[in-house]
CSV table of C-alpha atoms in Angstrom, one decimal:
chain,number,residue,atom,x,y,z
A,1,MET,CA,108.1,110.1,117.6
A,2,HIS,CA,106.0,107.7,119.6
A,3,HIS,CA,106.5,104.0,119.0
A,4,SER,CA,103.2,103.9,117.5
A,5,ASP,CA,104.2,106.2,115.0
A,6,LEU,CA,107.1,104.0,114.1
A,7,LYS,CA,105.0,101.2,113.7
A,8,GLU,CA,102.5,102.9,111.3
A,9,ARG,CA,105.5,104.2,109.3
A,10,ASP,CA,107.7,101.3,109.2
A,11,GLU,CA,107.7,98.5,111.7
A,12,ASN,CA,111.4,97.4,110.6
A,13,SER,CA,112.8,100.7,111.2
A,14,ALA,CA,111.1,100.9,114.7
A,15,ASP,CA,112.3,97.4,115.3
A,16,ILE,CA,115.8,98.5,114.5
A,17,PHE,CA,115.6,101.8,116.4
A,18,ILE,CA,114.8,100.2,119.7
A,19,GLU,CA,117.2,97.7,119.6
A,20,LEU,CA,119.8,100.1,118.8
A,21,ILE,CA,118.8,102.6,121.8
A,22,ALA,CA,118.5,99.5,124.0
A,23,GLN,CA,122.3,98.4,123.0
A,24,GLY,CA,123.3,102.1,123.2
A,25,LEU,CA,122.3,102.4,126.4
A,26,GLY,CA,123.9,99.0,127.8
A,27,LYS,CA,123.6,99.2,131.4
A,28,ALA,CA,123.3,102.9,131.9
A,29,PRO,CA,120.4,104.1,134.6
A,30,GLY,CA,118.2,105.0,131.7
A,31,ALA,CA,118.2,101.8,130.4
A,32,ASP,CA,115.8,100.2,132.5
A,33,LEU,CA,113.2,103.3,132.1
A,34,TRP,CA,113.5,102.6,128.3
A,35,ARG,CA,112.8,99.0,128.4
A,36,HIS,CA,110.1,99.7,130.7
A,37,LEU,CA,108.9,102.6,128.2
A,38,MET,CA,108.8,99.9,125.3
A,39,ALA,CA,107.2,97.2,127.2
A,40,VAL,CA,104.1,99.4,127.3
A,41,ASP,CA,103.0,97.8,123.7
A,42,LEU,CA,105.6,95.7,122.0
A,43,SER,CA,103.1,93.4,120.9
A,44,PHE,CA,103.5,94.5,117.2
A,45,PHE,CA,107.4,93.4,117.4
A,46,GLN,CA,108.6,90.3,116.9
A,47,SER,CA,112.5,90.9,117.6
A,48,PRO,CA,114.5,89.0,120.0
A,49,LEU,CA,115.0,92.4,122.2
A,50,ALA,CA,110.9,92.9,122.1
A,51,GLU,CA,110.4,89.3,123.2
A,52,GLU,CA,112.9,89.6,125.9
A,53,ILE,CA,111.7,92.9,127.4
A,54,ARG,CA,107.9,91.3,127.2
A,55,ASP,CA,109.3,88.5,129.2
A,56,GLU,CA,111.2,90.6,131.6
A,57,GLY,CA,107.8,92.7,132.0
A,58,ARG,CA,105.6,89.6,132.8
A,59,ALA,CA,108.0,88.2,135.2
A,60,GLU,CA,108.3,91.6,137.0
A,61,GLY,CA,104.8,92.1,137.3
A,62,ARG,CA,104.7,88.4,138.9
A,63,ALA,CA,107.3,89.1,141.2
A,64,GLU,CA,105.4,92.4,142.2
A,65,GLY,CA,102.0,90.4,142.5
A,66,LYS,CA,103.5,87.9,145.0
A,67,ALA,CA,105.3,90.3,147.0
A,68,GLY,CA,102.2,92.5,147.3
A,69,ALA,CA,100.8,88.9,148.5
A,70,ILE,CA,103.1,88.5,150.8
A,71,LEU,CA,103.0,91.8,152.7
A,72,ARG,CA,99.0,91.8,152.4
A,73,VAL,CA,99.2,88.1,154.1
A,74,LEU,CA,101.0,89.5,157.2
A,75,ASP,CA,99.4,92.6,157.6
A,76,ARG,CA,96.0,90.8,157.6
A,77,ARG,CA,97.4,88.6,159.8
A,78,GLY,CA,98.8,91.1,162.2
A,79,ILE,CA,102.1,90.5,161.8
A,80,ASP,CA,104.8,93.4,162.1
A,81,VAL,CA,107.0,93.8,159.2
A,82,SER,CA,110.2,96.4,159.4
A,83,ASP,CA,110.8,98.7,156.7
A,84,GLU,CA,113.7,96.4,156.0
A,85,ASP,CA,111.9,93.2,155.6
A,86,ARG,CA,109.2,95.1,153.5
A,87,GLU,CA,112.1,96.5,151.2
A,88,ARG,CA,113.5,92.6,151.1
A,89,ILE,CA,110.2,91.4,150.1
A,90,ALA,CA,109.5,94.0,147.5
A,91,SER,CA,112.8,94.2,145.7
A,92,CYS,CA,112.9,90.3,145.6
A,93,ASP,CA,112.8,89.1,141.8
A,94,ASP,CA,113.0,85.4,142.6
A,95,LEU,CA,109.8,83.8,141.8
A,96,ASP,CA,110.6,80.3,143.8
A,97,MET,CA,111.8,82.5,146.9
A,98,LEU,CA,108.6,84.5,146.8
A,99,ASP,CA,106.6,81.6,146.7
A,100,LEU,CA,108.3,79.9,149.4
A,101,TRP,CA,108.1,83.4,151.5
A,102,LEU,CA,104.4,83.4,150.7
A,103,ASP,CA,103.6,79.8,152.1
A,104,ARG,CA,105.5,80.8,154.9
A,105,ALA,CA,103.6,83.9,155.4
A,106,ILE,CA,100.4,82.2,156.0
A,107,THR,CA,101.6,80.4,158.9
A,108,ALA,CA,104.5,82.5,160.2
A,109,ALA,CA,104.1,83.7,164.0
A,110,SER,CA,106.6,86.5,162.9
A,111,ALA,CA,108.2,88.2,159.9
A,112,SER,CA,111.5,86.7,160.8
A,113,GLU,CA,110.0,83.1,160.2
A,114,VAL,CA,109.0,84.3,156.7
A,115,PHE,CA,112.8,84.2,155.8
A,116,VAL,CA,114.2,81.5,158.1
A,117,GLU,CA,116.9,79.4,156.1
A,118,ASP,CA,116.5,75.9,155.8
């Protein structure tokens, strides 16, 4: 059964099923996949969990976009970036840190200057 099928049948039941499955998965490896799948279109759900999943999806998208921008700026400027630094940038979900790194990437002479501690 697809989540849109649930919506057509009974929105309240769909909401309950989504919440129960998410709670049952807890921190299991499948929990992130479940949240990702349910984030596709939860606009019709108004539960706190649905809103949390939408917020996580938006934040994750912003982080991915900023990480991509940092790597693009460094690439276009001809700055070598190690696989380790690429992973550090790509895996970061701190939007403030990503903003700082993006600002630094514009003028940094090397990738290490992007990460310098203040």
